[in-house]
PDB file of C-alpha atoms and ligand atoms in Angstrom:
ATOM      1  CA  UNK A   1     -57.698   6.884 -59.353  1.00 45.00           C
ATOM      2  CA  UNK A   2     -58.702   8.758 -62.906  1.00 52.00           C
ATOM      3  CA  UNK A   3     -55.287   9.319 -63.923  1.00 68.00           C
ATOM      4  CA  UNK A   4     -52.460   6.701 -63.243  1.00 92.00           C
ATOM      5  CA  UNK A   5     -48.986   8.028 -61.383  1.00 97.00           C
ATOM      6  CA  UNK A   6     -46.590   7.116 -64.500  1.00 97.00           C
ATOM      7  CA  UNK A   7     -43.339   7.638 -61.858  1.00 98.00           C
ATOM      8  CA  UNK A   8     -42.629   8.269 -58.663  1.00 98.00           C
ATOM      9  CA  UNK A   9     -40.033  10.255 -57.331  1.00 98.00           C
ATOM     10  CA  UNK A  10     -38.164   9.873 -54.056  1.00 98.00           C
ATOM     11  CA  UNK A  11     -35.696  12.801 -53.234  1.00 98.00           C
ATOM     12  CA  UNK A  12     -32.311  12.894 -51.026  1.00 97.00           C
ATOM     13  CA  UNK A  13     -30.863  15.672 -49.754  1.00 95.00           C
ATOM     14  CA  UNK A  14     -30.842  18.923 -51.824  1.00 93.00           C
ATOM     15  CA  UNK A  15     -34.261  17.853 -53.457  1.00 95.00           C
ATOM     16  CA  UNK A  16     -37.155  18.831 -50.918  1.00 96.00           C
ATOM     17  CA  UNK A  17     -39.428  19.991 -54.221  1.00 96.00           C
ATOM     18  CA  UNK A  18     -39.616  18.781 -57.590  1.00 97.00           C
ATOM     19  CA  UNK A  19     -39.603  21.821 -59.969  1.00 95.00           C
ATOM     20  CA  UNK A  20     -41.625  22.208 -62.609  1.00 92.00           C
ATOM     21  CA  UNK A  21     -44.973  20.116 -61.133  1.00 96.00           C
ATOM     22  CA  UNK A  22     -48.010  21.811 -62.396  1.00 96.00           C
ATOM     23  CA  UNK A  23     -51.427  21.126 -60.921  1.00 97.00           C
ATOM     24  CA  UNK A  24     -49.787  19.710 -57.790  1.00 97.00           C
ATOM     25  CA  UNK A  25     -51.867  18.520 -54.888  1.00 97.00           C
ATOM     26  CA  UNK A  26     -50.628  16.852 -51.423  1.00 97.00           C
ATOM     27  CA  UNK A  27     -51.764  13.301 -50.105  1.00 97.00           C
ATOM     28  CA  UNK A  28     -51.282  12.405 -47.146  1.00 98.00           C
ATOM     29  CA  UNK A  29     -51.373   8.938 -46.831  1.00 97.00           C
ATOM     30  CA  UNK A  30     -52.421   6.651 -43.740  1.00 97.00           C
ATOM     31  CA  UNK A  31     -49.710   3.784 -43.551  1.00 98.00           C
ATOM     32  CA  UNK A  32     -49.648   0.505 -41.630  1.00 95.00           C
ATOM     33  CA  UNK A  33     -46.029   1.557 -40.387  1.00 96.00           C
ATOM     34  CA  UNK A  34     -46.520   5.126 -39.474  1.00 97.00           C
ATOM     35  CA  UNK A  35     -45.980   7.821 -40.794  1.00 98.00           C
ATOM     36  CA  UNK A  36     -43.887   8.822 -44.368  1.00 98.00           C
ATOM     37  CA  UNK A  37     -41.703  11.012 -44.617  1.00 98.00           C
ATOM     38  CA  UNK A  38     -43.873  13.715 -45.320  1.00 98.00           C
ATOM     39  CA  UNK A  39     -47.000  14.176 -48.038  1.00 98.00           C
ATOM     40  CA  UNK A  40     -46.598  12.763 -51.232  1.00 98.00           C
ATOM     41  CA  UNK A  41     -47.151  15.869 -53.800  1.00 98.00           C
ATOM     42  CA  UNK A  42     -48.874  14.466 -57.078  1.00 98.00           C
ATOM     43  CA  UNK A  43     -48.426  16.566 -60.082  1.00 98.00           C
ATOM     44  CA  UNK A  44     -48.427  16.796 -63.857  1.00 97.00           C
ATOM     45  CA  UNK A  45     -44.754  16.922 -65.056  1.00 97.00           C
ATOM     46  CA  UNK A  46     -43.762  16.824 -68.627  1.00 96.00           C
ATOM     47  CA  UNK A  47     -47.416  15.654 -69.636  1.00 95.00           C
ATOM     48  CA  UNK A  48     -47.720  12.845 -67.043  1.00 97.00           C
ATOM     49  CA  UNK A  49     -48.760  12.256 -63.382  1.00 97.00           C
ATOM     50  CA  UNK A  50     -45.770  12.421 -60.963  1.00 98.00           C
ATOM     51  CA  UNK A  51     -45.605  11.567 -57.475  1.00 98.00           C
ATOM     52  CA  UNK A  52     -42.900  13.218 -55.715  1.00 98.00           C
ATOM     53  CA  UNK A  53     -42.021  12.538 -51.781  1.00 98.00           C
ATOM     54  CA  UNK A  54     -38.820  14.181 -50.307  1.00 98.00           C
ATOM     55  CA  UNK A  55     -37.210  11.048 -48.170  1.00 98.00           C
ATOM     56  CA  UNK A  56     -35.891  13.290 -45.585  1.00 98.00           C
ATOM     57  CA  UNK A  57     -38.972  15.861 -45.233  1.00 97.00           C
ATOM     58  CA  UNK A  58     -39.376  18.555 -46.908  1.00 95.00           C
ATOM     59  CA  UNK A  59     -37.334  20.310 -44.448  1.00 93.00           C
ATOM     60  CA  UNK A  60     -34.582  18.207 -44.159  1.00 94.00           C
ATOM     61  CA  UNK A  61     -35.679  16.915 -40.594  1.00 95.00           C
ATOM     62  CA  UNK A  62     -34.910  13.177 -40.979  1.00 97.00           C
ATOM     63  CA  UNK A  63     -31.832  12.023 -40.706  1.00 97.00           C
ATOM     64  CA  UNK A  64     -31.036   8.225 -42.962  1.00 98.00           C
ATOM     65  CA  UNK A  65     -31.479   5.874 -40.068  1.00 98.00           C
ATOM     66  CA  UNK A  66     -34.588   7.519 -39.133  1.00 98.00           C
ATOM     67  CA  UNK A  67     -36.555   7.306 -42.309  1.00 98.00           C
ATOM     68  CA  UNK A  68     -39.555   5.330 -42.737  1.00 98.00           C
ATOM     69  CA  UNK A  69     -38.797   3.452 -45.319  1.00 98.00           C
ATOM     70  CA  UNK A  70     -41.650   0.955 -45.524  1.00 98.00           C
ATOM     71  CA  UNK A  71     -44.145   3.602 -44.783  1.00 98.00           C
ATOM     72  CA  UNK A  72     -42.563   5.559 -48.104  1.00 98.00           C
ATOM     73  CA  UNK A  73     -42.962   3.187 -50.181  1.00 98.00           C
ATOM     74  CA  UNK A  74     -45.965   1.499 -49.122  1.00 98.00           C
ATOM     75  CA  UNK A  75     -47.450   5.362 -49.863  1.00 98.00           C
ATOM     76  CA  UNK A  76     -46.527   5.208 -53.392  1.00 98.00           C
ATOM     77  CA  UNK A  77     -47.462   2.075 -53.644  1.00 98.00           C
ATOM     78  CA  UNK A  78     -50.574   2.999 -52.395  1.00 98.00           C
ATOM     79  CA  UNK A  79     -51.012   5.726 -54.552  1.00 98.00           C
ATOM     80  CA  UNK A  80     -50.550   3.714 -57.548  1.00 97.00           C
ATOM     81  CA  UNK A  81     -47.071   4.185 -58.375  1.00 98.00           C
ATOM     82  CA  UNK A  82     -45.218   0.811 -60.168  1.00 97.00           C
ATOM     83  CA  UNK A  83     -42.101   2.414 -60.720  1.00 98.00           C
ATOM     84  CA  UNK A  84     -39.807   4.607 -58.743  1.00 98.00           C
ATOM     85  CA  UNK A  85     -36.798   6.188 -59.039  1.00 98.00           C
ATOM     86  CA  UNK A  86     -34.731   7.305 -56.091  1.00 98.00           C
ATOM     87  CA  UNK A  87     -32.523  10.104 -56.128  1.00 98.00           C
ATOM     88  CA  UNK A  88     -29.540   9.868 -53.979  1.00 98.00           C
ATOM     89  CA  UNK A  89     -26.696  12.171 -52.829  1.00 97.00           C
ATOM     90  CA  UNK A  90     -23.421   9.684 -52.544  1.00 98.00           C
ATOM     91  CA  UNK A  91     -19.853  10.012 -52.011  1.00 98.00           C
ATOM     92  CA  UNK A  92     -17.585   8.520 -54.856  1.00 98.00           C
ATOM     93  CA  UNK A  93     -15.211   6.198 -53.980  1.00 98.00           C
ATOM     94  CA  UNK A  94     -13.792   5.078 -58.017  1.00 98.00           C
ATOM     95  CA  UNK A  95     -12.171   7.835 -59.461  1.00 97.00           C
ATOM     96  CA  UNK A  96     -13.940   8.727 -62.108  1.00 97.00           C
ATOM     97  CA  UNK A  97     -17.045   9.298 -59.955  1.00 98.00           C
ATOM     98  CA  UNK A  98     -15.944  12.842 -58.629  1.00 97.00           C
ATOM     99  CA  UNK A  99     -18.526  16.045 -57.644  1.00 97.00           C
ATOM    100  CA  UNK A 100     -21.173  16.522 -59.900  1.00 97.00           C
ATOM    101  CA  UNK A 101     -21.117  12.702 -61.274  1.00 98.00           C
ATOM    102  CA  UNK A 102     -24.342  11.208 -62.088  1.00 98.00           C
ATOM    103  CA  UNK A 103     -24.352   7.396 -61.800  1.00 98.00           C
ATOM    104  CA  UNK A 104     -26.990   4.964 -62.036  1.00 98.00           C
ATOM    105  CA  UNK A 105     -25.615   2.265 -60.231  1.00 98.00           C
ATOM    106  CA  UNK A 106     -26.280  -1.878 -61.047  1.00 98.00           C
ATOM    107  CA  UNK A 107     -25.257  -3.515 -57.479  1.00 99.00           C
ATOM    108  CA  UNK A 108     -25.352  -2.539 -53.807  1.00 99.00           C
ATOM    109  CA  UNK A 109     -23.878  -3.930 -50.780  1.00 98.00           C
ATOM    110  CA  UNK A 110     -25.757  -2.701 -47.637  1.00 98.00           C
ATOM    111  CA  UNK A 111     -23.532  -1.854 -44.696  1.00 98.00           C
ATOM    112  CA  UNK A 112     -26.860  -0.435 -42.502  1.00 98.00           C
ATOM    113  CA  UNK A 113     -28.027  -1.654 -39.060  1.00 98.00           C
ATOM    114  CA  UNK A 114     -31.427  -1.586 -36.965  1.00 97.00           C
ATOM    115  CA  UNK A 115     -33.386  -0.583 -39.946  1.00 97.00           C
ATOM    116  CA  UNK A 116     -36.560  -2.357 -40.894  1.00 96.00           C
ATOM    117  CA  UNK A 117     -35.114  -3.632 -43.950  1.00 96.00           C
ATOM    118  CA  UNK A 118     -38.460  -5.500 -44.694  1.00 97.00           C
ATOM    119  CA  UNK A 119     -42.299  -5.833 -45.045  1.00 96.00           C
ATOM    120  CA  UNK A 120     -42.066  -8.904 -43.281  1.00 93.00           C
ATOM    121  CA  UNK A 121     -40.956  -7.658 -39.629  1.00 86.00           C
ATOM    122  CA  UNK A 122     -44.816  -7.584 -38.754  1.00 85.00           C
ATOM    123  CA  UNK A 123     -46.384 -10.238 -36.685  1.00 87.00           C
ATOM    124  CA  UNK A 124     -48.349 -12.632 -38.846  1.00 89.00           C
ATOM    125  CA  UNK A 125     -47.133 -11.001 -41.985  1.00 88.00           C
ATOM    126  CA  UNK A 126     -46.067 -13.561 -45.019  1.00 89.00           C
ATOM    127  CA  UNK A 127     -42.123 -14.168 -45.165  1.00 91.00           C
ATOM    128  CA  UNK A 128     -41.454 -13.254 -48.811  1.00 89.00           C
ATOM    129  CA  UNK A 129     -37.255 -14.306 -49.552  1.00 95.00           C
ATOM    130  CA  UNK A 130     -37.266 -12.014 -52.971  1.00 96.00           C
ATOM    131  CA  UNK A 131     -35.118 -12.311 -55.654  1.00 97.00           C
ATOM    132  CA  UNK A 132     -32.173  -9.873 -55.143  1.00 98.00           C
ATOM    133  CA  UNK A 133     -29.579 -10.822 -57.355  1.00 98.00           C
ATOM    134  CA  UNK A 134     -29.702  -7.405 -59.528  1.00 98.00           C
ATOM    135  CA  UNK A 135     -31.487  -5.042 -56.894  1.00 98.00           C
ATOM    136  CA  UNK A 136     -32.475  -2.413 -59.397  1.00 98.00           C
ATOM    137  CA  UNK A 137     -35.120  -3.485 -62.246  1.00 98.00           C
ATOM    138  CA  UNK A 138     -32.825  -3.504 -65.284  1.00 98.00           C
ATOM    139  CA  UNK A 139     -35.545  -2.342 -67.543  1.00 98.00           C
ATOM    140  CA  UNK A 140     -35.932   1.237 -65.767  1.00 98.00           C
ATOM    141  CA  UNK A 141     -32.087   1.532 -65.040  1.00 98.00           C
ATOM    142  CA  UNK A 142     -31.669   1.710 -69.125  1.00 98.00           C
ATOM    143  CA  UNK A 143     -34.595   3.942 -69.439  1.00 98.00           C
ATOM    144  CA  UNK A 144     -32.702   6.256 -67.210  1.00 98.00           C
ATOM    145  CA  UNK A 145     -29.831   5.898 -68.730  1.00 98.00           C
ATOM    146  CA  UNK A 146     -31.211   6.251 -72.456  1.00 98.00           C
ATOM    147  CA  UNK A 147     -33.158   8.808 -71.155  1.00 98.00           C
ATOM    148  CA  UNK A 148     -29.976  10.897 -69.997  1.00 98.00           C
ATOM    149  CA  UNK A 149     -28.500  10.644 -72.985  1.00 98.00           C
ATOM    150  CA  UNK A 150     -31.273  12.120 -74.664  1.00 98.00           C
ATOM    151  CA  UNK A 151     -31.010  14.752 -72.726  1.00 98.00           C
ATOM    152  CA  UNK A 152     -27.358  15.354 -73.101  1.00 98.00           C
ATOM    153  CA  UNK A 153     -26.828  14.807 -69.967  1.00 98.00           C
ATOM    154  CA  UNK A 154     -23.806  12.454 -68.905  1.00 98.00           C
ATOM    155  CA  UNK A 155     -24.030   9.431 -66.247  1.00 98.00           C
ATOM    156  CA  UNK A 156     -22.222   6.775 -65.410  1.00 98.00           C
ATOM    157  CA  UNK A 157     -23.812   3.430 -66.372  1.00 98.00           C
ATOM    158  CA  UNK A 158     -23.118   0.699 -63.070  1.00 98.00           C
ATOM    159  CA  UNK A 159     -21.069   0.708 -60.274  1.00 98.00           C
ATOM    160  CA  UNK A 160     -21.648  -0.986 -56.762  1.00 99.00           C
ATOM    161  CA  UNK A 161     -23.395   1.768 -54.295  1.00 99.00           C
ATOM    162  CA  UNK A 162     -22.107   0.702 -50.716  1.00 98.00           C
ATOM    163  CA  UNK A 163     -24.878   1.827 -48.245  1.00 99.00           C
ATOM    164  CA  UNK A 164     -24.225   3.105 -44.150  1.00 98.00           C
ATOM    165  CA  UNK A 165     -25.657   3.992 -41.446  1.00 98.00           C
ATOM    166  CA  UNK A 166     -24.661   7.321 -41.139  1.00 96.00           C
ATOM    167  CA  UNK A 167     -25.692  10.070 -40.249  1.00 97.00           C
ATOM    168  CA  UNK A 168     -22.156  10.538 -40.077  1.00 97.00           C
ATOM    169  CA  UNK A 169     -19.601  10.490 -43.420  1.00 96.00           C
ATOM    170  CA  UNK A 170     -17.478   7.288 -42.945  1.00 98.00           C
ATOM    171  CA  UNK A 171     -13.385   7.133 -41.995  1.00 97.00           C
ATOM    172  CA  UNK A 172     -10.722   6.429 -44.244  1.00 97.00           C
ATOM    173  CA  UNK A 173     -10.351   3.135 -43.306  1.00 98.00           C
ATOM    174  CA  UNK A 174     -14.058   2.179 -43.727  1.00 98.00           C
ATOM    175  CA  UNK A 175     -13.680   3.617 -47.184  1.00 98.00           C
ATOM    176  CA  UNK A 176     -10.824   1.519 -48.077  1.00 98.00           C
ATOM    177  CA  UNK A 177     -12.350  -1.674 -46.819  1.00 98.00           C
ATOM    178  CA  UNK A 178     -15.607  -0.520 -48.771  1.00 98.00           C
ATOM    179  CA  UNK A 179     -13.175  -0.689 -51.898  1.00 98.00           C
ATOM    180  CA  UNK A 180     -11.559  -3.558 -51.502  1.00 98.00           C
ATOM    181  CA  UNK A 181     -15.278  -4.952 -50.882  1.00 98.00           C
ATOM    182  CA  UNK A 182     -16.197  -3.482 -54.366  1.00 98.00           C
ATOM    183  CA  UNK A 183     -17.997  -0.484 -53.491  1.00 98.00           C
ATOM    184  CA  UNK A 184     -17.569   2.769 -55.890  1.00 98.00           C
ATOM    185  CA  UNK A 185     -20.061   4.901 -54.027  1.00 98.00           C
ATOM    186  CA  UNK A 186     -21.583   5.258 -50.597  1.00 98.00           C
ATOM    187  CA  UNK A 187     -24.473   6.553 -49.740  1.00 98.00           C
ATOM    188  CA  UNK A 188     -26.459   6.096 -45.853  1.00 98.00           C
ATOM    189  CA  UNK A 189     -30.220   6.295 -48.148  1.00 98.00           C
ATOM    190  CA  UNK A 190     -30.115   3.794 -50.825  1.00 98.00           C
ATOM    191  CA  UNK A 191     -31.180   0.652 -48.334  1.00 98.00           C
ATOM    192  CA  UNK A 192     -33.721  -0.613 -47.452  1.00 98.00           C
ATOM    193  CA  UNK A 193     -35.312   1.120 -49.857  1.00 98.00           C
ATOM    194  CA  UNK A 194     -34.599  -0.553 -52.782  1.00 98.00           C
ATOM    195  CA  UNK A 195     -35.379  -3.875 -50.958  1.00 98.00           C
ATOM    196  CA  UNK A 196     -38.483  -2.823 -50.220  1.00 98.00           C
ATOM    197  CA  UNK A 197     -39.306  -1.591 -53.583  1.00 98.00           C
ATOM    198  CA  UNK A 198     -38.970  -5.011 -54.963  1.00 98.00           C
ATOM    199  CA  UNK A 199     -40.572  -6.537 -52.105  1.00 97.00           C
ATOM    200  CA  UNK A 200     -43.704  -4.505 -53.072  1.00 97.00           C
ATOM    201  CA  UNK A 201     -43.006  -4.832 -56.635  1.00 98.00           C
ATOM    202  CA  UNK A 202     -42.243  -1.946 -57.803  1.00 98.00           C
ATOM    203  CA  UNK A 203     -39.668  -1.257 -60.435  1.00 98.00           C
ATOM    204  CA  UNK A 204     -37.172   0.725 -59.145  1.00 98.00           C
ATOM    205  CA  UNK A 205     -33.758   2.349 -60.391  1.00 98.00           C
ATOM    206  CA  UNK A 206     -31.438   4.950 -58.576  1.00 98.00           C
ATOM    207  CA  UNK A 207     -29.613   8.292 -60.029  1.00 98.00           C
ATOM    208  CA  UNK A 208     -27.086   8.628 -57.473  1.00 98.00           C
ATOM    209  CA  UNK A 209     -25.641  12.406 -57.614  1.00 98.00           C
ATOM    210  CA  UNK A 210     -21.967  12.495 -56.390  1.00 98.00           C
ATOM    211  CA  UNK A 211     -21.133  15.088 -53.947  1.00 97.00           C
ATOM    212  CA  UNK A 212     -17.870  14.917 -52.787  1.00 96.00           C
ATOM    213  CA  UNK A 213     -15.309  12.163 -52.900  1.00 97.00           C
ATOM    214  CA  UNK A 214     -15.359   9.784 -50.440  1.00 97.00           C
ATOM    215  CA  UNK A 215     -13.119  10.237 -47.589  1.00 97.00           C
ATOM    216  CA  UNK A 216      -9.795   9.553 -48.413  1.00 96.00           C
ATOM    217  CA  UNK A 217     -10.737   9.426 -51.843  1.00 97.00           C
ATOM    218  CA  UNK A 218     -10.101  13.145 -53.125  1.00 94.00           C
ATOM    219  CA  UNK A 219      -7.911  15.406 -51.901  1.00 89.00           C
ATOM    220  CA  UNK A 220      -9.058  17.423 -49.284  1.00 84.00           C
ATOM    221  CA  UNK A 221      -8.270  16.372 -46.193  1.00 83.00           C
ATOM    222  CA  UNK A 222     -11.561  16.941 -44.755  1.00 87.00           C
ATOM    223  CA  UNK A 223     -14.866  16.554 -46.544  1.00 88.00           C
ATOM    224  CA  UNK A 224     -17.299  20.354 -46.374  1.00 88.00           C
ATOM    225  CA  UNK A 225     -20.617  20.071 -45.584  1.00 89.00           C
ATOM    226  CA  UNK A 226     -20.785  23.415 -47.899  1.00 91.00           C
ATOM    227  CA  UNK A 227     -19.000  21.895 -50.556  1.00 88.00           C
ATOM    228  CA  UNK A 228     -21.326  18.845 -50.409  1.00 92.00           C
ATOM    229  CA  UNK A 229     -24.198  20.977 -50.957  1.00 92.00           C
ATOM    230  CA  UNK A 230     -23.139  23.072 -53.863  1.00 95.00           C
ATOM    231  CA  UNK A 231     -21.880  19.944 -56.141  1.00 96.00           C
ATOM    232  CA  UNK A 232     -25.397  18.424 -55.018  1.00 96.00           C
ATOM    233  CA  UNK A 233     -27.365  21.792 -56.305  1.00 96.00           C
ATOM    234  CA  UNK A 234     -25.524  21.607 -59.320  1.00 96.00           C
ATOM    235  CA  UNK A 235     -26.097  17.402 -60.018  1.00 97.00           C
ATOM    236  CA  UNK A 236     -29.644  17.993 -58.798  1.00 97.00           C
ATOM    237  CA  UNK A 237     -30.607  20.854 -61.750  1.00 97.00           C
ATOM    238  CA  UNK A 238     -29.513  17.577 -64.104  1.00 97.00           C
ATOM    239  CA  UNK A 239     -32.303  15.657 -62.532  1.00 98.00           C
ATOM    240  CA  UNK A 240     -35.368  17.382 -64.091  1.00 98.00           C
ATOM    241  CA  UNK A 241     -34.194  16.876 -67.591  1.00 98.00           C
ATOM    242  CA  UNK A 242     -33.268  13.437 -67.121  1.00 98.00           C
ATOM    243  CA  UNK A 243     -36.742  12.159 -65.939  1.00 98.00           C
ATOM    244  CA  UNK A 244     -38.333  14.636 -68.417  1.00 98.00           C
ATOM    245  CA  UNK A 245     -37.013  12.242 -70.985  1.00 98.00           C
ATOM    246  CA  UNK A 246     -37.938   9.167 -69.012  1.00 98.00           C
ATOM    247  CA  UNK A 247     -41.740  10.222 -69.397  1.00 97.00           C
ATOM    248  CA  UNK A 248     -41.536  10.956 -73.014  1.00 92.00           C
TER     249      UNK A 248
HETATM  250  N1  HPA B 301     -20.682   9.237 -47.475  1.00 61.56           N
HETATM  251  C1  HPA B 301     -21.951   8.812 -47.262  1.00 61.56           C
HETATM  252  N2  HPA B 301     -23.003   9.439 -47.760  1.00 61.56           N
HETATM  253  C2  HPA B 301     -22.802  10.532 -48.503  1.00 61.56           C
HETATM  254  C3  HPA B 301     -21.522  11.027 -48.753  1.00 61.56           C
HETATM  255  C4  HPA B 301     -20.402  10.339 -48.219  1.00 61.56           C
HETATM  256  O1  HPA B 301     -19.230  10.714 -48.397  1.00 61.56           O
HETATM  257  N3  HPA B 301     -21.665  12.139 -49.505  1.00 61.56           N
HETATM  258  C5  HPA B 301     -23.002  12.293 -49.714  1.00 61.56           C
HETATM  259  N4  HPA B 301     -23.688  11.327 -49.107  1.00 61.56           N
END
């Protein structure tokens, strides 16, 4: 590798490309657990080397539950990447983490099922118990957040993202339990991958863009999938900027 990957990139929904990547070439990478998500597009962005991979294809074929996580970030990995930051479209459940909110949460508390949530789940593979405690690396999360405000760009430092299975949004009461459990966003993307991250090593940190309010949570009765899409476009143009600053 003659030139290091200084980030990597993972993007939710309503980031398919990253804008802005000069010089870009695709890799498609080989994994022990199947395929990725899709190629990983390596590019020069803001002076560095950028590897960007869109978690839900660049098509938006893939719905959370069906992702590869493992193979994702064993690509990067792969690749060279050491830290990653995952971009993630999330409900908000506290109140000041409406539509357009940025928020680069500190905790997590993973609601998923039938995922491979680990490297581990291989036959003859070592059984690693990692260190989980704070799930993003703290370092990166206050580069992000140093690097936002450098950019002028407002976001929310902490809060507890509450991760489902989805592919559907949740009730009202599984929002309200996810309160009183702690949770001020919910997202169905943001395990296992951050498990695995730190299983492989990798620093990783999350910008979680806030869509809608949870259900029950706003006050619309019923939560638009149109709606959802337009706060995201407008929280995703933030993104750009914000790791711009990172790699300065
Ligand atoms: N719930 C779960 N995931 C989401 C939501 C939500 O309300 N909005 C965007 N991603």
């Amino acid at each position: 590798m003659t030139h290091p990957i200084d980030l990597a990139v993972i993007g939710g929904s309503g980031l398919y490309q990253f804008p802005g990547l000069e010089n870009a070439t695709r890799q498609s990478v080989d994994t022990p657990y199947g395929p990725a998500s899709g190629d990983v597009v390596v590019g020069d962005f803001a002076g560095r080397r950028i590897a960007f991979l869109a978690r839900h294809g660049e098509s938006h074929t893939l719905p959370p539950h069906r992702v590869n996580y493992r193979a994702n970030l064993w690509a990067l990995h792969h690749l060279g990447a050491r830290r990653v930051v995952g971009v993630n479209a999330v409900g908000g459940i506290r109140h000041d983490m409406g539509p357009r909110a940025i928020v680069v949460p500190d905790q997590i508390i993973d609601y998923t099922h039938g995922r491979y949530t680990s490297f581990c789940d291989v036959e003859g593979a070592e059984v690693k118990h990692i260190d989980f405690s704070e799930p993003y690396t703290a370092s990166l999360r206050i580069a992000l957040i140093d690097a936002a405000k450098q950019a002028g760009i407002e976001v929310i430092d902490g809060g507890c993202y509450g991760a489902t299975q989805g592919p559907r949004l949740e009730t009202r009461a599984e929002i309200t339990r996810m309160k009183r459990d702690g949770c001020d966003l919910v997202g169905m993307t943001g395990m296992p991958e951050a498990a695995l991250a730190r299983e492989l090593e990798l620093d990783y940190a999350c910008l979680a863009l806030v869509a809608n309010f949870a259900a029950g949570c706003g006050d619309e009765a019923e939560i638009s999938i149109e709606e959802i899409f337009a706060h995201l476009a407008a929280a995703t143009a933030e993104v750009p900027p914000i790791l711009a600053e990172l790699l300065t």
